[in-house]
Coordinates of C-alpha atoms and ligand atoms in Angstrom, one line a residue:
Chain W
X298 CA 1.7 -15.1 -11.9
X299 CA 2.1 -14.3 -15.7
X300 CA -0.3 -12.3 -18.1
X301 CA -0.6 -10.5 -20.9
X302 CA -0.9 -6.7 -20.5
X303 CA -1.0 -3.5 -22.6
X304 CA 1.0 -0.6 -21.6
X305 CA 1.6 3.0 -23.1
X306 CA 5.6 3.8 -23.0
X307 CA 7.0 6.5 -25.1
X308 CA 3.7 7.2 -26.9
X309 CA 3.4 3.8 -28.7
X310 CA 0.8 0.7 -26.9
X311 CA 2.8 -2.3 -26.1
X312 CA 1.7 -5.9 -25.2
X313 CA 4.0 -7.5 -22.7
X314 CA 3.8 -10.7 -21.0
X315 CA 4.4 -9.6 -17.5
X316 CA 4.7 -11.3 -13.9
X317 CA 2.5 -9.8 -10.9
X318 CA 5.8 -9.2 -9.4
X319 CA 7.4 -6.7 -12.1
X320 CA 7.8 -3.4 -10.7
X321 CA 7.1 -0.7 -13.6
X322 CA 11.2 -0.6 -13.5
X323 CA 11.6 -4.5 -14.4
X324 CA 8.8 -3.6 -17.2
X325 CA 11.1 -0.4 -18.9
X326 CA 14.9 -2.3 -18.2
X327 CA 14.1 -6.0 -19.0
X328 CA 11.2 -6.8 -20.4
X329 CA 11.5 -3.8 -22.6
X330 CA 14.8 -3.1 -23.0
X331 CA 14.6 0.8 -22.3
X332 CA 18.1 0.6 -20.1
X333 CA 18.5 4.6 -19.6
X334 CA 16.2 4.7 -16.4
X335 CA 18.5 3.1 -14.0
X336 CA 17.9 1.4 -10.7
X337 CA 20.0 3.0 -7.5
X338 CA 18.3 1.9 -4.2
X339 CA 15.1 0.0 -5.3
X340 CA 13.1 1.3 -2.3
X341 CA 12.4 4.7 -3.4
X342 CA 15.2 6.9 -2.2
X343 CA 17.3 8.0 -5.1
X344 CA 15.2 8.4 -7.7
X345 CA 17.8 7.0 -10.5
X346 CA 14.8 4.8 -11.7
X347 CA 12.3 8.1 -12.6
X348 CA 10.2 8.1 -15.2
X349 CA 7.1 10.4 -15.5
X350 CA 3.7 8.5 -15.3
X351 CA 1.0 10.5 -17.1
X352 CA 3.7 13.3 -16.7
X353 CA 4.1 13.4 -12.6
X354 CA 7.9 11.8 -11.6
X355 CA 7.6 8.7 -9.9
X356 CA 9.8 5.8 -8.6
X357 CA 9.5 2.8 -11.3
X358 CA 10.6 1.1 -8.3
X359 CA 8.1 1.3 -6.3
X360 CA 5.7 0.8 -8.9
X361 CA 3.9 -2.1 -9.9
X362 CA 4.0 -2.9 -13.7
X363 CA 0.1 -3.7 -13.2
X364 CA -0.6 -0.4 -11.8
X365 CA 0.4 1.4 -14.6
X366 CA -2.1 -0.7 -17.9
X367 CA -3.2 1.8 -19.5
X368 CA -0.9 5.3 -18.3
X369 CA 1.4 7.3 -20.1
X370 CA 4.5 6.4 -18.8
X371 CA 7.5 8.2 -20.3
X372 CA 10.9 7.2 -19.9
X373 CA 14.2 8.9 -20.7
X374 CA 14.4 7.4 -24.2
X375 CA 11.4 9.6 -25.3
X376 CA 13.1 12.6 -24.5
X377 CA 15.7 13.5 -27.0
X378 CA 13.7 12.2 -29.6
X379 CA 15.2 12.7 -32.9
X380 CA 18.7 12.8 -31.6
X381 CA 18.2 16.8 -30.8
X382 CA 18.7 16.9 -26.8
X383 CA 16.4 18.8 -24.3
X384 CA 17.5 21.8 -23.3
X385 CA 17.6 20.6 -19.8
X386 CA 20.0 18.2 -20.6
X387 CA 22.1 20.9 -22.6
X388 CA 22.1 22.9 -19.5
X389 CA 23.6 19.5 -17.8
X390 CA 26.2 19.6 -20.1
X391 CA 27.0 23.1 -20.4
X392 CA 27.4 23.1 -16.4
X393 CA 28.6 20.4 -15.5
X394 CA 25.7 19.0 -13.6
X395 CA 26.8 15.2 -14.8
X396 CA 29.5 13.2 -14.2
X397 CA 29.3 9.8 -14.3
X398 CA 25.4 10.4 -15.4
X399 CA 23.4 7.4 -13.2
X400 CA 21.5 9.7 -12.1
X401 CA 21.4 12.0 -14.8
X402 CA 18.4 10.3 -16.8
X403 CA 16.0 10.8 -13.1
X404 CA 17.1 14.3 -12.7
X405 CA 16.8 15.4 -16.6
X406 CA 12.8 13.5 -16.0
X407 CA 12.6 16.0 -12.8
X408 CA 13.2 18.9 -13.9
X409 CA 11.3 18.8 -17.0
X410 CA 8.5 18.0 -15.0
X411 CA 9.1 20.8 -12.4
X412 CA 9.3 23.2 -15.1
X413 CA 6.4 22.1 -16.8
X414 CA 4.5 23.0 -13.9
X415 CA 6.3 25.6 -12.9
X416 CA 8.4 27.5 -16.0
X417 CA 10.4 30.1 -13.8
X418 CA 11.7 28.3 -10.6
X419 CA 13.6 29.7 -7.7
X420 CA 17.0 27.7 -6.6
X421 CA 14.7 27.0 -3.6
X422 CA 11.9 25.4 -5.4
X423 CA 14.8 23.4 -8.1
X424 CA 16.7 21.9 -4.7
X425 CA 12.9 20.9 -3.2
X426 CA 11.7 19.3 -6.8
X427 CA 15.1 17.2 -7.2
X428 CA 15.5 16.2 -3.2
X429 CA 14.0 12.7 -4.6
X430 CA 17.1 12.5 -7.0
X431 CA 20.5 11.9 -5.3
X432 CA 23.5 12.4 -7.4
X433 CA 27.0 11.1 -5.8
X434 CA 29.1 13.7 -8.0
X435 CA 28.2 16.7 -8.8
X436 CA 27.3 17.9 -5.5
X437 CA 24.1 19.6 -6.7
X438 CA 25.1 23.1 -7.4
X439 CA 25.6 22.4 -10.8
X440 CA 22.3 20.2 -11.7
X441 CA 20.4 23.5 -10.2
X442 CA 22.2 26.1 -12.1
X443 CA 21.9 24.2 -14.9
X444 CA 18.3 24.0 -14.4
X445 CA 18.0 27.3 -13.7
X446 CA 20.0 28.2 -16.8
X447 CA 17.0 25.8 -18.7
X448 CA 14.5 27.7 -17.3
X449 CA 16.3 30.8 -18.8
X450 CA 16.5 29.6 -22.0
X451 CA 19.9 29.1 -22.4
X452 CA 21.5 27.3 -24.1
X453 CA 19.1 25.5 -26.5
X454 CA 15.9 27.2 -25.7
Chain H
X42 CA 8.9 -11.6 -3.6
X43 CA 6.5 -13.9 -3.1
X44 CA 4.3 -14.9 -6.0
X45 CA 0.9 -12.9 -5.8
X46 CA -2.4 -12.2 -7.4
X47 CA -3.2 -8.9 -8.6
X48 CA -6.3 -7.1 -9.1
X49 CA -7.6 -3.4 -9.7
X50 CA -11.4 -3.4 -9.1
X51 CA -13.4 -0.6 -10.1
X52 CA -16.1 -0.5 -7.0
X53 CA -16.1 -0.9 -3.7
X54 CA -17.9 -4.0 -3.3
X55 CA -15.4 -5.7 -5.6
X56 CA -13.0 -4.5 -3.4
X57 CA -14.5 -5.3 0.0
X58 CA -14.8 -8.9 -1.3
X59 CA -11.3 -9.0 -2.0
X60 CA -10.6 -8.4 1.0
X61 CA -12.3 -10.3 2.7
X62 CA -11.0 -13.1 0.7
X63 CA -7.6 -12.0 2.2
X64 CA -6.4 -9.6 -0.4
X65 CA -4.3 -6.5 0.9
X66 CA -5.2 -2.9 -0.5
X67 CA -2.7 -1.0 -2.3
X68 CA -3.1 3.0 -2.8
X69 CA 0.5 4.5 -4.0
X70 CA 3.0 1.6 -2.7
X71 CA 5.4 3.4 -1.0
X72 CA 4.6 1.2 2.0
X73 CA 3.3 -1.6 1.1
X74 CA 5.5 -2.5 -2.1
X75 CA 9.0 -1.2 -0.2
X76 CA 7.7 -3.7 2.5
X77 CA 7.3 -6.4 -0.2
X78 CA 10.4 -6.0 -1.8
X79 CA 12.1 -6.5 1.5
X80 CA 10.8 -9.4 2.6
X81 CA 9.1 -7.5 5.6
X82 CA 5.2 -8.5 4.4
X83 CA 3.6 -11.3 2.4
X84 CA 1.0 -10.7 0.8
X85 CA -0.9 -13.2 -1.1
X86 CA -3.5 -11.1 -3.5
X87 CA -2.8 -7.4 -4.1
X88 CA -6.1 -5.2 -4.8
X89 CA -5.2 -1.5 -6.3
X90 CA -7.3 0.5 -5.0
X91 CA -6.7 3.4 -7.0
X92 CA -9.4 2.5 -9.9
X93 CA -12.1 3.2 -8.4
X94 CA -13.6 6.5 -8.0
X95 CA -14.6 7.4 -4.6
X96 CA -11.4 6.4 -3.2
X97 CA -9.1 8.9 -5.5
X98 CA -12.2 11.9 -5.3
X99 CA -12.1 14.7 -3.2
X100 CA -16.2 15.4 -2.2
X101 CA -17.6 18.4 0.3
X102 CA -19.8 17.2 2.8
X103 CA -23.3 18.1 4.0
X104 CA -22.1 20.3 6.9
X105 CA -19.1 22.2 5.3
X106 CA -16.8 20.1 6.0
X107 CA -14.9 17.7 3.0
X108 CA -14.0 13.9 2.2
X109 CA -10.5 13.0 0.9
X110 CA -10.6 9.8 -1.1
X111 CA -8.0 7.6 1.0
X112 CA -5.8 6.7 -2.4
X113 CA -5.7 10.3 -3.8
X114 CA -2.1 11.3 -4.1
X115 CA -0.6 13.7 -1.9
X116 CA 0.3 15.9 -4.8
X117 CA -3.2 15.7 -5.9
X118 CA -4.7 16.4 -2.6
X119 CA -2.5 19.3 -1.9
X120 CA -3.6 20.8 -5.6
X121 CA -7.6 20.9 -4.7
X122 CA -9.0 24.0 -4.3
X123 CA -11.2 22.2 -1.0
X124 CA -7.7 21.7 0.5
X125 CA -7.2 25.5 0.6
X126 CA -8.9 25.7 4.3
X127 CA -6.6 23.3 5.6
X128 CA -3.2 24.2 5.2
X129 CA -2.0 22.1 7.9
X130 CA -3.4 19.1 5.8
X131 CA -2.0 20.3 2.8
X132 CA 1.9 20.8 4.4
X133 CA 1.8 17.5 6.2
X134 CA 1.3 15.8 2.9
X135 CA 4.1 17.6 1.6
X136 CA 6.7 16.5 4.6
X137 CA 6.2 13.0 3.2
X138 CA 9.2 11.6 0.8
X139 CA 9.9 13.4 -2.2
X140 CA 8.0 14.7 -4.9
X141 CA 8.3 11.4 -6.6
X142 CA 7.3 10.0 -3.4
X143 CA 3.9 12.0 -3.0
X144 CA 3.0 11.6 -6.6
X145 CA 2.1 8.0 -5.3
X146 CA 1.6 8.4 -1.8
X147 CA -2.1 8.9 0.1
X148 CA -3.0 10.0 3.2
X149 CA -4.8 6.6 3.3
X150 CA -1.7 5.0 3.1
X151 CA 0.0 7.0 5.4
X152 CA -3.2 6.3 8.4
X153 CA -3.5 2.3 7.5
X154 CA 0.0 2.2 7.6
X155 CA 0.0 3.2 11.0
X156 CA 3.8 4.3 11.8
X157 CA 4.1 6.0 15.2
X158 CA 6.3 8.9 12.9
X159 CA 3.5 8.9 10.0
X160 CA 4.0 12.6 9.4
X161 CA -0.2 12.9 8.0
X162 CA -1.4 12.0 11.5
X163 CA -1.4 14.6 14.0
X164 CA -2.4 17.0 11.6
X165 CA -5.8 15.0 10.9
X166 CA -6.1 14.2 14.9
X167 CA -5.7 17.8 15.4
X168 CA -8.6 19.0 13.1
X169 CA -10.8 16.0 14.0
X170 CA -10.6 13.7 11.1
X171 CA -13.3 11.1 10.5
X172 CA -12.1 7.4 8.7
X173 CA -15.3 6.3 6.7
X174 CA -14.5 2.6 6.4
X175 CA -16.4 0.0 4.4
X176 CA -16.5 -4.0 5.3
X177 CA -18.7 -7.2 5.0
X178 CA -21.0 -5.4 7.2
X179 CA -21.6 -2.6 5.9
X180 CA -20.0 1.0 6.7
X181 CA -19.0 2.5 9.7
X182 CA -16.9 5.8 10.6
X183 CA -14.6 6.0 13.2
X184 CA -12.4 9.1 14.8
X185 CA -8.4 8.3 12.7
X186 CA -7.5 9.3 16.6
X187 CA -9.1 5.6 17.6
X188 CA -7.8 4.0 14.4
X189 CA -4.5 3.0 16.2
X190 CA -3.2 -0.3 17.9
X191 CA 0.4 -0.4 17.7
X192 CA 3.3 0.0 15.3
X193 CA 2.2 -0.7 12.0
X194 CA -1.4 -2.1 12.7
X195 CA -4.6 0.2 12.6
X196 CA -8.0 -1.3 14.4
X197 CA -9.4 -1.6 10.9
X198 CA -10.2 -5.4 10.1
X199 CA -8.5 -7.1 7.9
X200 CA -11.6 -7.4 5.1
X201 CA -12.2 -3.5 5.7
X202 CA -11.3 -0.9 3.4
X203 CA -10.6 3.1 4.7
X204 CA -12.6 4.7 1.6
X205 CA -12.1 8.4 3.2
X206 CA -11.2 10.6 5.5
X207 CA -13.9 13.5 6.5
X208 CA -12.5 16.5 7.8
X209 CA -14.9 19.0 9.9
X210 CA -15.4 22.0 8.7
X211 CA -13.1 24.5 10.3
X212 CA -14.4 26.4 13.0
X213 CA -14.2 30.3 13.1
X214 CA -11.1 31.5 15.0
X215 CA -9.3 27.8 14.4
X216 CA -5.8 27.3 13.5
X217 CA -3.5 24.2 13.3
X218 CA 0.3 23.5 12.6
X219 CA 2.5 20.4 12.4
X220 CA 6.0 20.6 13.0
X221 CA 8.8 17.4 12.8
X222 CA 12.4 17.0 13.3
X223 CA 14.2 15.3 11.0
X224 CA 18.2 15.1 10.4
X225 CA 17.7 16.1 6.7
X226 CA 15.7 18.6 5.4
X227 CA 14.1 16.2 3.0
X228 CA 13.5 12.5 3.0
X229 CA 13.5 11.5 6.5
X230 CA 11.4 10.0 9.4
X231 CA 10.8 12.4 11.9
X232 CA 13.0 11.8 15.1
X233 CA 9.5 13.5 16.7
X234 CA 7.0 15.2 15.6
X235 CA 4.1 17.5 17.2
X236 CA 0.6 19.0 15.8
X237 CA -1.8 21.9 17.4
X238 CA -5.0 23.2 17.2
X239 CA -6.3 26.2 18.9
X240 CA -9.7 27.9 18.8
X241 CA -10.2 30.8 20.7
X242 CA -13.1 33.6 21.5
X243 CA -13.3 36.8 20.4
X244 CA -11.7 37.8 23.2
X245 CA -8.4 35.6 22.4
X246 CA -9.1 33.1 25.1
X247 CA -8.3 29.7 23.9
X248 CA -11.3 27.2 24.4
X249 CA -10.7 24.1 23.1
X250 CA -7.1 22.7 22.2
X251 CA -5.4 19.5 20.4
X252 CA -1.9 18.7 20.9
X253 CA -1.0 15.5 18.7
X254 CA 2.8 13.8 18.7
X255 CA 4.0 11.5 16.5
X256 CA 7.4 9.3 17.1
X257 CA 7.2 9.5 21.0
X258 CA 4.8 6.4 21.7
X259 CA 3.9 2.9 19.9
X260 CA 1.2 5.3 18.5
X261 CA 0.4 8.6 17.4
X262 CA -0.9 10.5 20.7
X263 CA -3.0 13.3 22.2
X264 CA -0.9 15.4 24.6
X265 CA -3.6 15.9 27.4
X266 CA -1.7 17.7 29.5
X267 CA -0.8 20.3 27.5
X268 CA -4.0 20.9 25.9
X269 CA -5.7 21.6 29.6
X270 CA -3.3 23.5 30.3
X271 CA -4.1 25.6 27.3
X272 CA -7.6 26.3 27.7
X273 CA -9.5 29.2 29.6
X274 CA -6.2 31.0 28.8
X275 CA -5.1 33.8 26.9
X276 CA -1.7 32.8 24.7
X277 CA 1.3 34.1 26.4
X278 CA 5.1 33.1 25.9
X279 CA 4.9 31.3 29.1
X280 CA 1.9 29.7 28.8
X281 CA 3.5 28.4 25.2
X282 CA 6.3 27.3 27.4
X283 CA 4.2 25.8 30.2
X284 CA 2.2 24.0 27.2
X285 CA 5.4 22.8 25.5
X286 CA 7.0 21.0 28.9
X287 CA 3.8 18.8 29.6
X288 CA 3.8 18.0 26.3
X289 CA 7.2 16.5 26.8
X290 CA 5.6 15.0 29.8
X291 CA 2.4 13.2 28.1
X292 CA 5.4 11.6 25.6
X293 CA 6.3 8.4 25.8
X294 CA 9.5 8.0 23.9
X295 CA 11.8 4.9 23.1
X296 CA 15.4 5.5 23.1
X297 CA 16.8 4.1 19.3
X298 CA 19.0 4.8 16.7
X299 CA 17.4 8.0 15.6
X300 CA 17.1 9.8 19.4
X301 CA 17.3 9.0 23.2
X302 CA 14.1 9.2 24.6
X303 CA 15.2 12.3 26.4
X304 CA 16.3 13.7 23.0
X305 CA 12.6 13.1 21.4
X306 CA 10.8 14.4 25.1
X307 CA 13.0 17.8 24.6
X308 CA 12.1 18.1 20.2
X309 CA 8.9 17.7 22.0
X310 CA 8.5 20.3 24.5
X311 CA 10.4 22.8 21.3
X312 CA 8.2 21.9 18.5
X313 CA 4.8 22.0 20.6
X314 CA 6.1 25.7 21.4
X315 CA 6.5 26.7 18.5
X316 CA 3.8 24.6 16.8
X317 CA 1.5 26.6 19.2
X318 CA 3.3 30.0 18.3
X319 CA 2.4 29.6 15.3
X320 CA -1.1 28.9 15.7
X321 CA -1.3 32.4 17.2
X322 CA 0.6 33.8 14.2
X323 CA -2.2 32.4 11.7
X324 CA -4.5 34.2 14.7
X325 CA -2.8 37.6 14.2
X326 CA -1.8 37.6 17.6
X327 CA 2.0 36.6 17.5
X328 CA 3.5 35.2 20.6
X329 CA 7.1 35.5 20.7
X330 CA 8.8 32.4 21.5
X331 CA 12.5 30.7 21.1
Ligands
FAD252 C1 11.6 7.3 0.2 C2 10.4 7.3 1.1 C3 10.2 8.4 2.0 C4 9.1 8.5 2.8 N1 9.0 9.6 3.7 C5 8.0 9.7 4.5 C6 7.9 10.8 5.4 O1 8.7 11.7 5.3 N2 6.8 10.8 6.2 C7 5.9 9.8 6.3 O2 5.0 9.9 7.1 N3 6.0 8.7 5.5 C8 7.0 8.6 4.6 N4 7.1 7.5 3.8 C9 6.2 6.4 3.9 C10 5.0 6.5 2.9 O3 5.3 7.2 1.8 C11 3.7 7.1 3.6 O4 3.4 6.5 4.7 C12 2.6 7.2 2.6 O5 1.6 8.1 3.0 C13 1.9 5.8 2.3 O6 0.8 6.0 1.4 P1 0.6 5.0 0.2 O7 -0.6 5.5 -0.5 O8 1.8 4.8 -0.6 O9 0.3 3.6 1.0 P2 0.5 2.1 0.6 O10 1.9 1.7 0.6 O11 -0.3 1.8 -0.7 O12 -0.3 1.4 1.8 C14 0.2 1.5 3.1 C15 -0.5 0.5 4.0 O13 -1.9 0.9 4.1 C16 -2.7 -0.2 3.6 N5 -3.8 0.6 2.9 C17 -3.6 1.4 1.9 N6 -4.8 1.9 1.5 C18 -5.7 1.4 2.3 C19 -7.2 1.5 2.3 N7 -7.8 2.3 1.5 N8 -7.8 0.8 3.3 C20 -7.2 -0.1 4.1 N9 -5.8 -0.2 4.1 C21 -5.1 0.5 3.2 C22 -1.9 -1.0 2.7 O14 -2.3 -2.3 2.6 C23 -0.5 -0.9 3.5 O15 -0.5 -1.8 4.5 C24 8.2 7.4 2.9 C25 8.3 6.3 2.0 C26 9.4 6.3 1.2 C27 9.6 5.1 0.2
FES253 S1 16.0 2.8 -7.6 FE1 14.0 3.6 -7.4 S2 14.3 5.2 -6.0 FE2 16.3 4.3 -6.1
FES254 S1 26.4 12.4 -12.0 FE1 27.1 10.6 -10.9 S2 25.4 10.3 -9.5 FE2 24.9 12.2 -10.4

């Protein structure tokens, strides 16, 4: 069933004609065209299709469109806004924590979040934040040093 | 998926009429819509729950204890400053998914859902959780213990909503602990799973004691057992021992693709040992055990 609905992506309103069905993921990929958050699994396992929802990490997977009228829901577009990247994602860079990058744009959404909450985070607490984001390359150690070298302040601050 | 109606009422009346016009209540999805998406549940009208207040609130009760909205995300829950005097709760929650995952997820969800593994369970069965429930007919509360039929079906009617669950206040010289296996660390259903409760005297001697399983029977269960076993007794490594091998005995495990039943009755007797053990750690009176 269709209807019109409001939603707040990247910080501006949108009115989208939406179907009942649309998880927040169909919303951001085709009825938005906001293609960076990708979709892995689409049950909630690998967290490709994160995106923060009034700044907590979620699975737009899992999500209903409908659920979300009326959130901020931030996506991976919004993030280096201005064409100046994040320093997480510098950090990915620098240490090779992507390869092939599908699950770069869940894991940069992570560990922003994680260090928002928490600005100085052990290796421990980086592994435990990310376990919801898989990555089929890199093999982790490099995603958590470089989110450790973030937290640091290197390289962009 | 099938073509459905969606609604997100903002009172419990709205809701409960929903319902009983054959909606299904939604908290954070990660049952319900997964279950959608794969074809595994049909559901005609879907009613978020999460709009309305009481169901997302965390309130203290009358007699100490305190009520947990049933939608309020784990993360949520786990951050409340009520929660603080029941850090079994609180690390139960956190076994469930990811962090993504309990963003969304509710202990709600994880009790209506009704999986024998639901890792929330024998935590609240353990410290004597309440379900308030409101239906057609008004509201009635019922132990989450008797809230179980079989896999994936609570006793609740279909037109009923859980709006909370009410935990007791703890009792003086209480302590509780879950404990699951689980291949992974992370992200995994647990192959078995066992929660304890001990209170004890002043003179140590334990006098009542809850011994909860998950994964080992079409429901989650008391160990009964075990927990007779326990009481009149001062903790000792055998009597953590003893404890833990009629707890394997109360179990009733399938064999499947995630453990023989003999697998599951031996995490058993191990993780009641050392759920117990740690019990009397929280007590201050260590029991050494394997
Ligand atoms: C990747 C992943 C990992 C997971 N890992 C774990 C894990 O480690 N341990 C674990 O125990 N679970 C796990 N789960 C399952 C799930 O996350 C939990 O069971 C969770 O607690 C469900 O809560 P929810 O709010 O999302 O429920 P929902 O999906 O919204 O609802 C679950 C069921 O309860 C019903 N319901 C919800 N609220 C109410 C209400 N107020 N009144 C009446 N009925 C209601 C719904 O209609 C539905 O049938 C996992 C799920 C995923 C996708
Ligand atoms: S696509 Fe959403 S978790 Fe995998
Ligand atoms: S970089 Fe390829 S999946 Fe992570």
């Amino acid at each position: 069933m269709k209807r019109e609905q409001d939603f707040i992506v990247n910080g501006e309103t949108v009115s989208v004609v939406v179907d009942t069905r649309d998880t927040l993921l169909d919303l951001l990929r085709d009825r938005l065209g906001l293609t960076g958050t990708k979709e892995g699994c689409g049950n909630g396992n690998c967290g490709a299709c994160t995106v923060l929802l009034d700044g907590a990490p979620v699975n737009a997977c899992i999500v209903l469109a409908l659920e979300v009228a009326g959130c901020d829901v931030k996506t991976i577009e919004a993030v280096a806004a201005g064409g100046r990247l994040d320093r997480v994602q510098e950090a990915l860079i620098e240490a090779g924590g992507t390869q092939c990058g599908f699950c770069t744009p869940g894991v940069v959404l992570s560990a922003k979040a994680l260090l928002e909450r928490n600005p100085h985070p052990s290796a421990h607490e980086i592994r435990a934040a990310l376990a919801g984001n898989l990555c089929r390359c890199t093999g982790y150690d490099k995603i958590v040093e470089a989110v450790q070298a973030a937290a640091a302040g290197r390289p962009n601050g | 998926m099938k073509e459905f109606e969606f609604s997100a009422p903002t009172t419990i009346a709205e809701a409960v009429a929903l319902l009983a016009g054959g909606a299904r209540p939604l908290a954070g999805g990660t049952d319900l819509i997964v279950q959608m998406r794969e074809g595994r549940r049909a559901v005609g009208h879907v009613v978020d729950v999460k709009r309305i207040p009481e169901l997302t609130a965390v309130t203290p009760m009358p007699d100490g204890g305190i009520s947990i909205g049933a939608a309020l995300s784990v993360t949520r829950m786990a951050a409340h400053p009520a929660l603080a005097r029941y850090p079994a709760i609180v690390e139960s929650g956190r076994m469930i998914g990811s962090y993504q995952i309990q963003n969304r997820a509710s202990i709600g969800g994880n009790v209506c859902n009704a999986a024998p593994s639901a890792d929330a369970i024998p935590a609240l069965i353990c410290l004597g959780a309440q379900a308030a429930i409101a239906g057609p007919q008004g509201r009635r509360t019922e132990p989450v213990e008797a809230l179980f039929e079989r896999p994936g079906r609570t006793r609740l009617a279909e037109s009923e909503l859980l709006l909370a669950i009410v935990l007791p206040p703890p009792p003086a010289r209480s302590a509780a602990k879950y404990l699951r296996f689980t291949p992974r660390r992370e992200m995994d259903i647990a192959v078995a799973g066992a929660g304890t409760w001990l209170r004890r005297d002043e003179r140590g001697v334990v006098t009542e004691a809850r011994v909860a399983l998950a994964s080992v029977a079409p429901t989650p269960i008391r160990a009964p057992l075990a927990e007779r076993r326990l009481v009149g007794e001062i903790p000792s490594a055998a009597l953590l021992d003893e404890a833990g091998i009629l707890a394997a005995q109360d179990a009733r495990p399938i064999s499947d693709t995630r453990g023989s039943a003999g697998y599951r009755q031996e995490l058993v007797r191990v993780l009641t040992r050392r759920a117990l053990a740690d019990c009397c750690a929280q007590f201050g009176s260590p029991v050494d055990v394997a």
